[in-house]
Coordinates of C-alpha atoms in Angstrom, one line a residue:
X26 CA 11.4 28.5 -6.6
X27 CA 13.2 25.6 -5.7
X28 CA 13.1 22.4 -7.4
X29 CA 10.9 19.4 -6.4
X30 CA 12.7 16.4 -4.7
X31 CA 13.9 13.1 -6.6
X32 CA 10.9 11.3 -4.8
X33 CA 8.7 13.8 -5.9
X34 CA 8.9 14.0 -9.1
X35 CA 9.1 10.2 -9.0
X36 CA 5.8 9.8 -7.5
X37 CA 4.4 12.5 -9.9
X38 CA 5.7 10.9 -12.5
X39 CA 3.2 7.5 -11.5
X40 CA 0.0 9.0 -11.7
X41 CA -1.2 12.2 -12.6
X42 CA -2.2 13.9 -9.4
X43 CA -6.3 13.4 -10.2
X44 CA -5.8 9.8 -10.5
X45 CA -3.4 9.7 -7.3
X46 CA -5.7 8.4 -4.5
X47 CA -2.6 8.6 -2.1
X48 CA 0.1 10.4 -0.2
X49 CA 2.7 7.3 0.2
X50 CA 5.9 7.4 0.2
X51 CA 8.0 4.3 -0.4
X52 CA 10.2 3.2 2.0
X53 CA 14.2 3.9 0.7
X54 CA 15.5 1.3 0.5
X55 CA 12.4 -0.8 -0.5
X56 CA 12.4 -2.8 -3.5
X57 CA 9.0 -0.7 -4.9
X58 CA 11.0 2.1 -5.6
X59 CA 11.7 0.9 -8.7
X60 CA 8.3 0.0 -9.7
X61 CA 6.3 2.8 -8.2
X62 CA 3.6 3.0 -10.4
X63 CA 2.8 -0.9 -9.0
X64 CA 1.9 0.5 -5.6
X65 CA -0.8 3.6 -6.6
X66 CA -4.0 2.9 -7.3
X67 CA -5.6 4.5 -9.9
X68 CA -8.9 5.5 -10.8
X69 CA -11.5 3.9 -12.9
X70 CA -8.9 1.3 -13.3
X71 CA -10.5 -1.9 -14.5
X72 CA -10.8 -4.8 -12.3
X73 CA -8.7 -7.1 -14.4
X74 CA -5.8 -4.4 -14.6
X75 CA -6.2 -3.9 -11.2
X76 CA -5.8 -7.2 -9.6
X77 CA -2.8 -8.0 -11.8
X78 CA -0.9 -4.7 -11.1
X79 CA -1.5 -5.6 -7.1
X80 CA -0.3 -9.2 -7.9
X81 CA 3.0 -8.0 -10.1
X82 CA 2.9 -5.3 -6.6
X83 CA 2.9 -8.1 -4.2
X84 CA 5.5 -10.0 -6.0
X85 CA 8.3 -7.1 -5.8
X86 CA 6.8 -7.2 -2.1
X87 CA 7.7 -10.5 -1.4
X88 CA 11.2 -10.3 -2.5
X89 CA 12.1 -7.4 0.1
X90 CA 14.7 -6.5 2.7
X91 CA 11.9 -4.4 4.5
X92 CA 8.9 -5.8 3.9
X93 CA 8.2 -6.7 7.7
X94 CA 8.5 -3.2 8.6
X95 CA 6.3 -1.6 5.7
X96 CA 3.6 -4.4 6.8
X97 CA 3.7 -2.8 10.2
X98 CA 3.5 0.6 9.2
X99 CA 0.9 -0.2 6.7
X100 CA -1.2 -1.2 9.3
X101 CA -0.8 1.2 11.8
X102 CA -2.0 3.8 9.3
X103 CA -4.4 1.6 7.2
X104 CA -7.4 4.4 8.0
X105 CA -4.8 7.2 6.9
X106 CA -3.6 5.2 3.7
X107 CA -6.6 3.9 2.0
X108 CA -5.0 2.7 -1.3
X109 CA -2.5 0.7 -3.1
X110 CA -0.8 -2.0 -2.3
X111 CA 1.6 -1.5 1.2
X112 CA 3.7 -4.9 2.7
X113 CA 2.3 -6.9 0.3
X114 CA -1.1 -6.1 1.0
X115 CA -3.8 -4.4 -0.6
X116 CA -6.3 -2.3 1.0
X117 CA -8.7 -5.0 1.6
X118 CA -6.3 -7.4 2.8
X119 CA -5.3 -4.6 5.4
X120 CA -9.0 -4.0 6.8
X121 CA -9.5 -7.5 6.9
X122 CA -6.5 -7.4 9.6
X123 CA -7.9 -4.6 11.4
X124 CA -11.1 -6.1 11.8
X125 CA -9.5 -9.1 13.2
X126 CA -6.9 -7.3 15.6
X127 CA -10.3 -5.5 16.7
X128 CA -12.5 -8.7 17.1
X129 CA -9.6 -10.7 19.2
X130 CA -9.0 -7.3 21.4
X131 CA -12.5 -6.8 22.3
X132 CA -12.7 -10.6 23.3
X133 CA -9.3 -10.0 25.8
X134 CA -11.1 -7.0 27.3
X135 CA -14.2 -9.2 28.1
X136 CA -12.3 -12.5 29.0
X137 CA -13.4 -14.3 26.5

């Protein structure tokens, strides 16, 4: 059998796989990798832990070479990754994008 990849057993290591609520993979050179366990939600987390892990998550986020390009990617698939933080944003921050990209396209279709 062969043996699980580096980034595997990282993310395995995170969060056991029934408190994993995702399927991300940090970028490789992004300054999560090191921190991991920042980025995964996990369930029946409390709200305090919660919003502090996403702010010490946002933080690393801030400070890296490839944030712009996570962002993007984070967005594009923000139906397909519903949790954790991705670019610096959380899951609500990420809807909340969406649903204005949607709003300001349907007003361009209409000529508004």
């Amino acid at each position: 059998m062969p043996e699980p990849s580096d980034l595997t057993s990282s993310l395995q290591d995170v969060a056991a796989p029934a408190e994993r609520s995702s399927t991300w993979i940090p970028p490789a050179t992004g300054a999560c990798r090191s921190e991991l366990q920042l980025f995964v939600d996990i369930s029946e987390e409390p709200a305090v832990a919660r919003i502090a892990r996403e702010e010490d998550a946002k933080r690393i986020c801030a400070r890296c070479a490839v944030l712009i390009e996570c962002r993007a990617e984070a967005l594009a698939a923000s139906d397909a990754e519903p949790a954790g933080v991705r670019g610096g944003l959380t899951l609500e921050e990420r809807q909340a994008i969406a649903r204005r990209r949607r709003r300001r396209g349907g007003r361009r279709a209409t000529g508004r």
